[in-house]
Amino acid sequence: MLILGIESSCDETGVALYETDSGLLGHTVHSQVALHAEYGGVVPELASRDHIRRLLPMIRSLLLQHGCSVNDLGGIAYTQGPGLAGALLVGASVASALAYALSIRLVGIHHLEAHLLSPLLSSPAPDFPFVALLVSGGHTQLMAVKAAGDYELLGETRDDAAGEAFDKTAKLLGLPYPGGPALAQLAQSGNAARFRLPRPMLDQDNLDFSFSGLKTAVLTLTRQLGDGAAECSQQDKADIAAGFQEAIVDVLTSKCLRAINTTAMSQLVIAGGVGANRRLRSRIDAAASKAGFRVFYPPIELCTDNAAMVALAGAMRIKHGRTGACPFSARPRWDLDSLPAIT
Ligand code: KG4
Ligand code: ZN
């Protein structure tokens, strides 16, 4: 069965075609980075309007590119939440209208479930169960993924998400939005050992995180070095970026190790935008080979928001008849552990 995936929860418009027997046919993503750049962050109303402009032409051209038409579709999966209400409603409306007109299956997907399942699009893929570190712009969570649809929250951030900390610190350093990739790039030319930034909650015997203090530590540092980041030299900023990245990566790596030990699971999955961070990947890989567990990442372009992961989650739910009641709706706030199991 051919499934159309639609992602519109924030500032990326994504469409994908997934064949339940043979896997992902293709996907495209339009990033709104240029649209929001001058505001230094996502403007929700602009995001919704851009999704409206892009979605149908993107669906048409993806179908055309793969020699398909809407009549070949057997189901549609869209991101139902969590996310920006207006942005979600665009995907929900298009998906619902198309599914109704074509009399095909419709499934609303939890955005974080899509991220959690995205490593299944890699080869080799993990088997259930596994521990997942979900590190996106809005979430930092450690989950025990016992089976598809069966998720237990092991720990999460008490304040800022890791991606949010990257973005806010990047802004402090005068880097353009979105800050995560820009800060990671600047860190490459920095000396991580020059400034020792705090490792929040590293020594606490739990699986929770706290990152908001880090950006305050960076602010204090820039004030000590000059009168804020504008006064710091390029090398100072690169050294701060490297020190900041190292602090976050240290905490994430050590909490992942702790989660593997407490659950006695042997596989770790890293999902979400911050999972694209190369320093995080190399530190996690080193920890895994030392401790003897396996790590899985989604393909790097599927770490950030995309519809391929939404189509995959939809295909799994449709295949097992676990689509739940799916009225035309968007769920800006939605608890992951309230989902019905898939298998
Ligand atoms: O998963 P995602 O695309 O969107 C959400 O669902 O939030 O994650 C976006 C987040 C942003 O905070 C972005 O700055 C961060 O992921 N990010 C990175 C990198 N690439 C994206 N953070 C650090 N290093 C990166 N290379
Ligand atoms: Zn996301």
mmCIF file of C-alpha atoms and ligand atoms in Angstrom:
data_model
loop_
_atom_site.group_PDB
_atom_site.id
_atom_site.type_symbol
_atom_site.label_atom_id
_atom_site.label_comp_id
_atom_site.label_asym_id
_atom_site.label_seq_id
_atom_site.Cartn_x
_atom_site.Cartn_y
_atom_site.Cartn_z
ATOM 1 C CA MET A 1 0.000 0.000 0.000
ATOM 2 C CA LEU A 2 1.294 3.451 -0.891
ATOM 3 C CA ILE A 3 1.239 5.916 2.014
ATOM 4 C CA LEU A 4 1.563 9.677 1.658
ATOM 5 C CA GLY A 5 3.281 11.310 4.652
ATOM 6 C CA ILE A 6 2.782 14.974 5.539
ATOM 7 C CA GLU A 7 4.809 16.972 8.089
ATOM 8 C CA SER A 8 3.922 20.570 8.985
ATOM 9 C CA SER A 9 4.356 20.831 12.758
ATOM 10 C CA CYS A 10 6.803 23.736 12.784
ATOM 11 C CA ASP A 11 9.012 25.373 10.168
ATOM 12 C CA GLU A 12 9.555 22.552 7.694
ATOM 13 C CA THR A 13 7.063 21.397 5.103
ATOM 14 C CA GLY A 14 7.672 17.735 4.332
ATOM 15 C CA VAL A 15 6.019 15.203 2.043
ATOM 16 C CA ALA A 16 6.959 11.547 1.545
ATOM 17 C CA LEU A 17 5.830 8.423 -0.259
ATOM 18 C CA TYR A 18 6.265 5.140 1.594
ATOM 19 C CA GLU A 19 5.377 1.751 0.147
ATOM 20 C CA THR A 20 4.462 -0.700 2.922
ATOM 21 C CA ASP A 21 6.206 -3.618 1.166
ATOM 22 C CA SER A 22 9.313 -1.976 -0.231
ATOM 23 C CA GLY A 23 9.937 1.034 2.041
ATOM 24 C CA LEU A 24 10.572 4.704 1.382
ATOM 25 C CA LEU A 25 10.125 5.754 -2.263
ATOM 26 C CA GLY A 26 11.156 9.354 -1.743
ATOM 27 C CA HIS A 27 10.590 12.514 0.234
ATOM 28 C CA THR A 28 11.097 16.262 -0.022
ATOM 29 C CA VAL A 29 11.475 18.934 2.623
ATOM 30 C CA HIS A 30 11.104 22.669 2.293
ATOM 31 C CA SER A 31 12.801 24.541 5.117
ATOM 32 C CA GLN A 32 11.433 27.942 6.133
ATOM 33 C CA VAL A 33 14.758 29.040 7.635
ATOM 34 C CA ALA A 34 15.129 31.967 5.197
ATOM 35 C CA LEU A 35 11.571 33.108 5.921
ATOM 36 C CA HIS A 36 12.081 33.336 9.701
ATOM 37 C CA ALA A 37 15.763 34.321 9.746
ATOM 38 C CA GLU A 38 15.170 38.081 9.979
ATOM 39 C CA TYR A 39 13.013 37.556 13.104
ATOM 40 C CA GLY A 40 15.603 35.355 14.842
ATOM 41 C CA GLY A 41 13.079 32.555 15.386
ATOM 42 C CA VAL A 42 9.907 30.939 14.040
ATOM 43 C CA VAL A 43 6.925 33.270 13.533
ATOM 44 C CA PRO A 44 3.931 30.897 13.799
ATOM 45 C CA GLU A 45 1.582 32.808 11.473
ATOM 46 C CA LEU A 46 4.219 33.044 8.739
ATOM 47 C CA ALA A 47 4.908 29.326 9.178
ATOM 48 C CA SER A 48 1.229 28.397 8.641
ATOM 49 C CA ARG A 49 0.907 30.591 5.554
ATOM 50 C CA ASP A 50 4.031 29.113 4.006
ATOM 51 C CA HIS A 51 2.796 25.546 4.649
ATOM 52 C CA ILE A 52 -0.429 26.484 2.821
ATOM 53 C CA ARG A 53 1.538 27.764 -0.176
ATOM 54 C CA ARG A 54 3.885 24.786 -0.378
ATOM 55 C CA LEU A 55 2.033 21.660 0.582
ATOM 56 C CA LEU A 56 -0.142 20.852 -2.448
ATOM 57 C CA PRO A 57 2.519 21.712 -5.077
ATOM 58 C CA MET A 58 5.035 19.570 -3.141
ATOM 59 C CA ILE A 59 2.633 16.618 -3.033
ATOM 60 C CA ARG A 60 1.911 16.969 -6.768
ATOM 61 C CA SER A 61 5.552 17.107 -7.751
ATOM 62 C CA LEU A 62 6.576 14.183 -5.502
ATOM 63 C CA LEU A 63 3.821 12.005 -6.980
ATOM 64 C CA LEU A 64 4.854 13.044 -10.487
ATOM 65 C CA GLN A 65 8.524 12.394 -9.781
ATOM 66 C CA HIS A 66 7.687 8.799 -8.824
ATOM 67 C CA GLY A 67 5.241 8.222 -11.658
ATOM 68 C CA CYS A 68 2.272 8.024 -9.284
ATOM 69 C CA SER A 69 -1.047 9.791 -8.970
ATOM 70 C CA VAL A 70 -3.295 10.401 -5.983
ATOM 71 C CA ASN A 71 -5.333 7.397 -7.102
ATOM 72 C CA ASP A 72 -2.403 5.117 -6.231
ATOM 73 C CA LEU A 73 -2.512 6.204 -2.579
ATOM 74 C CA GLY A 74 -3.871 3.725 -0.034
ATOM 75 C CA GLY A 75 -3.445 5.906 3.036
ATOM 76 C CA ILE A 76 -2.319 9.268 4.353
ATOM 77 C CA ALA A 77 -0.309 9.912 7.529
ATOM 78 C CA TYR A 78 0.063 13.448 8.823
ATOM 79 C CA THR A 79 1.648 14.994 11.895
ATOM 80 C CA GLN A 80 -1.282 15.610 14.217
ATOM 81 C CA GLY A 81 0.808 17.055 17.062
ATOM 82 C CA PRO A 82 2.544 18.275 19.105
ATOM 83 C CA GLY A 83 3.564 21.489 17.361
ATOM 84 C CA LEU A 84 2.318 24.927 16.338
ATOM 85 C CA ALA A 85 -1.491 24.894 16.180
ATOM 86 C CA GLY A 86 -1.859 26.781 12.882
ATOM 87 C CA ALA A 87 0.951 24.887 11.179
ATOM 88 C CA LEU A 88 -0.496 21.540 12.278
ATOM 89 C CA LEU A 89 -3.940 22.533 11.016
ATOM 90 C CA VAL A 90 -2.588 22.993 7.489
ATOM 91 C CA GLY A 91 -1.312 19.410 7.342
ATOM 92 C CA ALA A 92 -4.452 18.130 9.059
ATOM 93 C CA SER A 93 -6.755 19.901 6.570
ATOM 94 C CA VAL A 94 -4.901 18.762 3.465
ATOM 95 C CA ALA A 95 -4.571 15.183 4.723
ATOM 96 C CA SER A 96 -8.199 14.941 5.852
ATOM 97 C CA ALA A 97 -9.611 16.470 2.676
ATOM 98 C CA LEU A 98 -7.520 14.225 0.429
ATOM 99 C CA ALA A 99 -8.304 11.080 2.414
ATOM 100 C CA TYR A 100 -12.012 11.913 2.423
ATOM 101 C CA ALA A 101 -12.080 12.666 -1.311
ATOM 102 C CA LEU A 102 -10.153 9.490 -2.143
ATOM 103 C CA SER A 103 -11.936 7.310 0.471
ATOM 104 C CA ILE A 104 -8.620 6.079 1.862
ATOM 105 C CA ARG A 105 -7.170 5.541 5.351
ATOM 106 C CA LEU A 106 -6.098 8.538 7.389
ATOM 107 C CA VAL A 107 -3.842 8.448 10.439
ATOM 108 C CA GLY A 108 -2.707 11.303 12.669
ATOM 109 C CA ILE A 109 0.872 10.743 13.846
ATOM 110 C CA HIS A 110 2.564 11.898 17.039
ATOM 111 C CA HIS A 111 5.595 13.905 15.913
ATOM 112 C CA LEU A 112 7.850 12.411 18.603
ATOM 113 C CA GLU A 113 6.798 8.864 17.723
ATOM 114 C CA ALA A 114 7.855 9.640 14.154
ATOM 115 C CA HIS A 115 11.281 10.813 15.411
ATOM 116 C CA LEU A 116 11.577 7.717 17.661
ATOM 117 C CA LEU A 117 10.850 5.339 14.795
ATOM 118 C CA SER A 118 13.010 7.222 12.235
ATOM 119 C CA PRO A 119 16.128 5.024 12.810
ATOM 120 C CA LEU A 120 14.068 2.164 11.309
ATOM 121 C CA LEU A 121 14.679 3.949 7.991
ATOM 122 C CA SER A 122 18.416 3.245 8.396
ATOM 123 C CA SER A 123 20.230 0.096 7.527
ATOM 124 C CA PRO A 124 21.042 -1.702 9.772
ATOM 125 C CA ALA A 125 17.974 -0.805 11.835
ATOM 126 C CA PRO A 126 17.555 -1.494 15.558
ATOM 127 C CA ASP A 127 15.250 -4.240 16.876
ATOM 128 C CA PHE A 128 12.811 -3.605 19.704
ATOM 129 C CA PRO A 129 13.378 -2.956 22.569
ATOM 130 C CA PHE A 130 15.790 -0.033 22.642
ATOM 131 C CA VAL A 131 16.585 3.103 24.601
ATOM 132 C CA ALA A 132 16.006 6.307 22.647
ATOM 133 C CA LEU A 133 17.464 9.719 23.273
ATOM 134 C CA LEU A 134 15.102 12.207 21.688
ATOM 135 C CA VAL A 135 16.883 15.521 21.282
ATOM 136 C CA SER A 136 14.960 18.108 19.297
ATOM 137 C CA GLY A 137 14.282 21.828 19.532
ATOM 138 C CA GLY A 138 11.378 21.306 21.914
ATOM 139 C CA HIS A 139 12.210 18.040 23.672
ATOM 140 C CA THR A 140 15.025 16.257 25.462
ATOM 141 C CA GLN A 141 13.781 12.891 26.640
ATOM 142 C CA LEU A 142 15.136 9.427 27.322
ATOM 143 C CA MET A 143 12.558 6.807 26.403
ATOM 144 C CA ALA A 144 12.388 3.038 26.754
ATOM 145 C CA VAL A 145 10.939 1.936 23.416
ATOM 146 C CA LYS A 146 9.652 -1.529 24.292
ATOM 147 C CA ALA A 147 7.777 -2.046 21.032
ATOM 148 C CA ALA A 148 6.334 0.152 18.298
ATOM 149 C CA GLY A 149 3.791 2.301 20.108
ATOM 150 C CA ASP A 150 4.900 1.237 23.605
ATOM 151 C CA TYR A 151 6.989 4.040 25.064
ATOM 152 C CA GLU A 152 8.065 4.647 28.655
ATOM 153 C CA LEU A 153 9.501 8.000 29.655
ATOM 154 C CA LEU A 154 12.723 7.427 31.616
ATOM 155 C CA GLY A 155 13.759 11.049 32.060
ATOM 156 C CA GLU A 156 13.471 14.458 30.483
ATOM 157 C CA THR A 157 14.610 18.034 30.713
ATOM 158 C CA ARG A 158 13.286 20.126 33.553
ATOM 159 C CA ASP A 159 13.660 23.352 31.585
ATOM 160 C CA ASP A 160 15.209 24.047 28.164
ATOM 161 C CA ALA A 161 15.536 21.289 25.582
ATOM 162 C CA ALA A 162 19.061 20.633 24.293
ATOM 163 C CA GLY A 163 18.209 22.102 20.871
ATOM 164 C CA GLU A 164 16.666 25.131 22.558
ATOM 165 C CA ALA A 165 19.860 25.604 24.604
ATOM 166 C CA PHE A 166 21.918 25.426 21.385
ATOM 167 C CA ASP A 167 19.589 27.958 19.719
ATOM 168 C CA LYS A 168 19.524 30.417 22.643
ATOM 169 C CA THR A 169 23.277 30.242 23.207
ATOM 170 C CA ALA A 170 23.903 30.719 19.491
ATOM 171 C CA LYS A 171 21.728 33.837 19.601
ATOM 172 C CA LEU A 172 23.751 35.109 22.571
ATOM 173 C CA LEU A 173 26.910 34.648 20.507
ATOM 174 C CA GLY A 174 25.372 36.605 17.635
ATOM 175 C CA LEU A 175 24.959 33.586 15.352
ATOM 176 C CA PRO A 176 22.106 33.372 12.867
ATOM 177 C CA TYR A 177 18.945 31.313 13.381
ATOM 178 C CA PRO A 178 18.713 28.305 13.522
ATOM 179 C CA GLY A 179 21.509 28.368 16.044
ATOM 180 C CA GLY A 180 22.289 24.673 16.575
ATOM 181 C CA PRO A 181 24.094 23.950 13.297
ATOM 182 C CA ALA A 182 25.758 27.414 13.309
ATOM 183 C CA LEU A 183 27.080 26.937 16.847
ATOM 184 C CA ALA A 184 28.299 23.421 16.040
ATOM 185 C CA GLN A 185 30.178 24.798 13.045
ATOM 186 C CA LEU A 186 31.775 27.590 15.066
ATOM 187 C CA ALA A 187 32.770 25.064 17.751
ATOM 188 C CA GLN A 188 34.921 23.239 15.211
ATOM 189 C CA SER A 189 37.471 26.056 15.302
ATOM 190 C CA GLY A 190 37.315 26.431 19.088
ATOM 191 C CA ASN A 191 39.245 25.018 22.015
ATOM 192 C CA ALA A 192 36.744 23.175 24.230
ATOM 193 C CA ALA A 193 39.192 23.022 27.136
ATOM 194 C CA ARG A 194 39.640 26.814 27.480
ATOM 195 C CA PHE A 195 36.355 27.408 29.325
ATOM 196 C CA ARG A 196 34.932 24.760 31.622
ATOM 197 C CA LEU A 197 31.168 25.290 31.580
ATOM 198 C CA PRO A 198 28.852 23.584 34.103
ATOM 199 C CA ARG A 199 27.529 20.065 33.492
ATOM 200 C CA PRO A 200 24.006 20.418 34.933
ATOM 201 C CA MET A 201 22.668 17.344 36.775
ATOM 202 C CA LEU A 202 25.556 15.195 35.550
ATOM 203 C CA ASP A 203 26.199 13.676 38.955
ATOM 204 C CA GLN A 204 22.572 13.259 39.946
ATOM 205 C CA ASP A 205 21.424 9.683 40.048
ATOM 206 C CA ASN A 206 18.506 10.137 37.644
ATOM 207 C CA LEU A 207 17.827 10.430 33.921
ATOM 208 C CA ASP A 208 16.690 14.053 33.913
ATOM 209 C CA PHE A 209 18.378 17.045 32.337
ATOM 210 C CA SER A 210 18.533 20.787 32.899
ATOM 211 C CA PHE A 211 20.088 23.093 30.339
ATOM 212 C CA SER A 212 18.823 26.579 31.103
ATOM 213 C CA GLY A 213 21.756 27.348 33.446
ATOM 214 C CA LEU A 214 24.228 26.791 30.635
ATOM 215 C CA LYS A 215 23.113 29.761 28.575
ATOM 216 C CA THR A 216 23.329 31.927 31.729
ATOM 217 C CA ALA A 217 26.886 30.653 32.254
ATOM 218 C CA VAL A 218 27.692 31.633 28.655
ATOM 219 C CA LEU A 219 26.186 35.081 29.170
ATOM 220 C CA THR A 220 28.279 35.602 32.320
ATOM 221 C CA LEU A 221 31.378 34.457 30.475
ATOM 222 C CA THR A 222 30.844 36.889 27.585
ATOM 223 C CA ARG A 223 30.412 39.697 30.129
ATOM 224 C CA GLN A 224 33.664 38.725 31.847
ATOM 225 C CA LEU A 225 35.526 38.663 28.543
ATOM 226 C CA GLY A 226 34.167 41.962 27.270
ATOM 227 C CA ASP A 227 30.899 43.781 27.398
ATOM 228 C CA GLY A 228 28.880 40.876 26.008
ATOM 229 C CA ALA A 229 29.368 38.721 22.907
ATOM 230 C CA ALA A 230 29.645 41.703 20.548
ATOM 231 C CA GLU A 231 32.904 42.633 22.270
ATOM 232 C CA CYS A 232 34.380 39.126 22.232
ATOM 233 C CA SER A 233 36.913 38.119 19.593
ATOM 234 C CA GLN A 234 36.020 35.485 17.019
ATOM 235 C CA GLN A 235 38.385 33.054 18.782
ATOM 236 C CA ASP A 236 36.731 33.753 22.178
ATOM 237 C CA LYS A 237 33.351 32.974 20.642
ATOM 238 C CA ALA A 238 34.635 29.791 19.004
ATOM 239 C CA ASP A 239 36.156 28.645 22.321
ATOM 240 C CA ILE A 240 32.884 29.381 24.155
ATOM 241 C CA ALA A 241 30.910 27.505 21.471
ATOM 242 C CA ALA A 242 33.244 24.505 21.781
ATOM 243 C CA GLY A 243 33.064 24.566 25.603
ATOM 244 C CA PHE A 244 29.275 24.842 25.518
ATOM 245 C CA GLN A 245 28.908 21.993 23.010
ATOM 246 C CA GLU A 246 31.250 19.815 25.073
ATOM 247 C CA ALA A 247 29.194 20.436 28.248
ATOM 248 C CA ILE A 248 25.905 19.455 26.562
ATOM 249 C CA VAL A 249 27.459 16.447 24.847
ATOM 250 C CA ASP A 250 29.036 15.298 28.135
ATOM 251 C CA VAL A 251 25.687 15.352 29.931
ATOM 252 C CA LEU A 252 23.774 13.692 27.067
ATOM 253 C CA THR A 253 26.390 10.942 26.700
ATOM 254 C CA SER A 254 26.582 10.139 30.377
ATOM 255 C CA LYS A 255 22.779 10.045 30.822
ATOM 256 C CA CYS A 256 22.497 7.712 27.803
ATOM 257 C CA LEU A 257 25.038 5.379 29.422
ATOM 258 C CA ARG A 258 23.069 5.473 32.652
ATOM 259 C CA ALA A 259 19.814 4.702 30.791
ATOM 260 C CA ILE A 260 21.432 1.712 29.055
ATOM 261 C CA ASN A 261 22.687 0.435 32.416
ATOM 262 C CA THR A 262 19.396 0.905 34.273
ATOM 263 C CA THR A 263 17.248 -0.704 31.574
ATOM 264 C CA ALA A 264 19.822 -3.403 30.750
ATOM 265 C CA MET A 265 19.014 -2.832 27.082
ATOM 266 C CA SER A 266 21.746 -3.231 24.492
ATOM 267 C CA GLN A 267 20.697 -0.754 21.809
ATOM 268 C CA LEU A 268 20.557 3.017 21.830
ATOM 269 C CA VAL A 269 18.819 5.201 19.272
ATOM 270 C CA ILE A 270 19.540 8.912 18.862
ATOM 271 C CA ALA A 271 16.717 10.859 17.228
ATOM 272 C CA GLY A 272 15.764 14.492 16.659
ATOM 273 C CA GLY A 273 17.575 17.529 15.260
ATOM 274 C CA VAL A 274 20.454 17.601 17.779
ATOM 275 C CA GLY A 275 21.178 14.010 16.715
ATOM 276 C CA ALA A 276 22.771 15.592 13.621
ATOM 277 C CA ASN A 277 25.521 17.008 15.873
ATOM 278 C CA ARG A 278 28.776 15.319 14.884
ATOM 279 C CA ARG A 279 30.496 15.794 18.233
ATOM 280 C CA LEU A 280 27.539 14.121 19.987
ATOM 281 C CA ARG A 281 27.710 11.230 17.525
ATOM 282 C CA SER A 282 31.418 10.679 17.999
ATOM 283 C CA ARG A 283 31.228 10.809 21.820
ATOM 284 C CA ILE A 284 28.225 8.432 21.888
ATOM 285 C CA ASP A 285 29.970 6.052 19.463
ATOM 286 C CA ALA A 286 33.084 6.012 21.652
ATOM 287 C CA ALA A 287 31.018 5.366 24.806
ATOM 288 C CA ALA A 288 29.109 2.576 23.054
ATOM 289 C CA SER A 289 32.162 0.744 21.840
ATOM 290 C CA LYS A 290 33.712 0.965 25.309
ATOM 291 C CA ALA A 291 30.565 -0.210 27.125
ATOM 292 C CA GLY A 292 29.550 -2.766 24.468
ATOM 293 C CA PHE A 293 26.163 -1.549 23.250
ATOM 294 C CA ARG A 294 25.011 -0.654 19.731
ATOM 295 C CA VAL A 295 23.963 2.808 18.569
ATOM 296 C CA PHE A 296 21.601 3.640 15.714
ATOM 297 C CA TYR A 297 20.982 6.998 14.087
ATOM 298 C CA PRO A 298 18.492 7.979 11.440
ATOM 299 C CA PRO A 299 20.155 8.978 8.157
ATOM 300 C CA ILE A 300 21.514 12.483 8.864
ATOM 301 C CA GLU A 301 18.956 14.298 6.669
ATOM 302 C CA LEU A 302 16.164 12.517 8.558
ATOM 303 C CA CYS A 303 17.333 13.774 11.990
ATOM 304 C CA THR A 304 15.554 17.086 11.505
ATOM 305 C CA ASP A 305 11.862 17.341 10.648
ATOM 306 C CA ASN A 306 10.719 15.431 7.596
ATOM 307 C CA ALA A 307 7.724 13.481 6.325
ATOM 308 C CA ALA A 308 9.574 10.202 5.669
ATOM 309 C CA MET A 309 9.431 9.380 9.391
ATOM 310 C CA VAL A 310 5.745 10.371 9.506
ATOM 311 C CA ALA A 311 4.927 8.115 6.534
ATOM 312 C CA LEU A 312 6.854 5.246 8.175
ATOM 313 C CA ALA A 313 4.971 5.613 11.476
ATOM 314 C CA GLY A 314 1.720 5.859 9.497
ATOM 315 C CA ALA A 315 2.549 2.740 7.473
ATOM 316 C CA MET A 316 3.225 0.805 10.696
ATOM 317 C CA ARG A 317 -0.011 1.986 12.312
ATOM 318 C CA ILE A 318 -2.110 1.351 9.187
ATOM 319 C CA LYS A 319 -0.526 -2.088 8.676
ATOM 320 C CA HIS A 320 -1.446 -3.165 12.199
ATOM 321 C CA GLY A 321 -4.849 -1.464 12.131
ATOM 322 C CA ARG A 322 -3.745 0.782 15.020
ATOM 323 C CA THR A 323 -4.765 4.110 13.594
ATOM 324 C CA GLY A 324 -7.052 5.071 16.507
ATOM 325 C CA ALA A 325 -9.946 7.429 16.008
ATOM 326 C CA CYS A 326 -8.643 10.029 13.622
ATOM 327 C CA PRO A 327 -11.031 12.902 13.190
ATOM 328 C CA PHE A 328 -9.832 16.046 11.443
ATOM 329 C CA SER A 329 -7.832 17.568 14.252
ATOM 330 C CA ALA A 330 -4.524 19.009 15.324
ATOM 331 C CA ARG A 331 -3.149 18.346 18.820
ATOM 332 C CA PRO A 332 -0.624 21.072 19.680
ATOM 333 C CA ARG A 333 -0.086 19.395 23.080
ATOM 334 C CA TRP A 334 -0.083 15.625 23.181
ATOM 335 C CA ASP A 335 1.416 13.118 25.655
ATOM 336 C CA LEU A 336 3.439 10.423 23.921
ATOM 337 C CA ASP A 337 2.575 7.790 26.521
ATOM 338 C CA SER A 338 -1.144 8.138 25.752
ATOM 339 C CA LEU A 339 -0.713 6.505 22.326
ATOM 340 C CA PRO A 340 -2.237 3.089 21.596
ATOM 341 C CA ALA A 341 0.322 0.309 20.974
ATOM 342 C CA ILE A 342 1.054 -0.490 17.324
ATOM 343 C CA THR A 343 1.726 -4.229 17.673
HETATM 344 O O1 KG4 B 1 13.884 17.712 15.473
HETATM 345 P P1 KG4 B 1 14.016 19.102 14.987
HETATM 346 O O2 KG4 B 1 14.305 19.319 13.520
HETATM 347 O O3 KG4 B 1 12.752 19.971 15.263
HETATM 348 C C1 KG4 B 1 11.967 19.823 16.407
HETATM 349 O O4 KG4 B 1 11.112 18.895 16.405
HETATM 350 O O5 KG4 B 1 12.223 20.614 17.334
HETATM 351 O O6 KG4 B 1 15.171 19.778 15.862
HETATM 352 C C2 KG4 B 1 15.566 21.106 15.665
HETATM 353 C C3 KG4 B 1 16.666 21.429 16.667
HETATM 354 C C4 KG4 B 1 17.017 22.911 16.674
HETATM 355 O O7 KG4 B 1 17.079 23.350 18.016
HETATM 356 C C5 KG4 B 1 18.392 22.926 16.005
HETATM 357 O O8 KG4 B 1 19.197 24.007 16.421
HETATM 358 C C6 KG4 B 1 18.964 21.607 16.462
HETATM 359 O O9 KG4 B 1 17.864 20.708 16.369
HETATM 360 N N1 KG4 B 1 20.068 21.149 15.610
HETATM 361 C C7 KG4 B 1 21.344 21.010 16.041
HETATM 362 C C8 KG4 B 1 22.111 20.583 14.921
HETATM 363 N N2 KG4 B 1 21.266 20.467 13.858
HETATM 364 C C9 KG4 B 1 20.026 20.814 14.299
HETATM 365 N N3 KG4 B 1 21.898 21.200 17.251
HETATM 366 C C10 KG4 B 1 23.211 20.968 17.382
HETATM 367 N N4 KG4 B 1 24.004 20.565 16.366
HETATM 368 C C11 KG4 B 1 23.509 20.350 15.142
HETATM 369 N N5 KG4 B 1 24.305 19.949 14.151
HETATM 370 ZN ZN ZN B 2 10.939 17.351 15.223
#
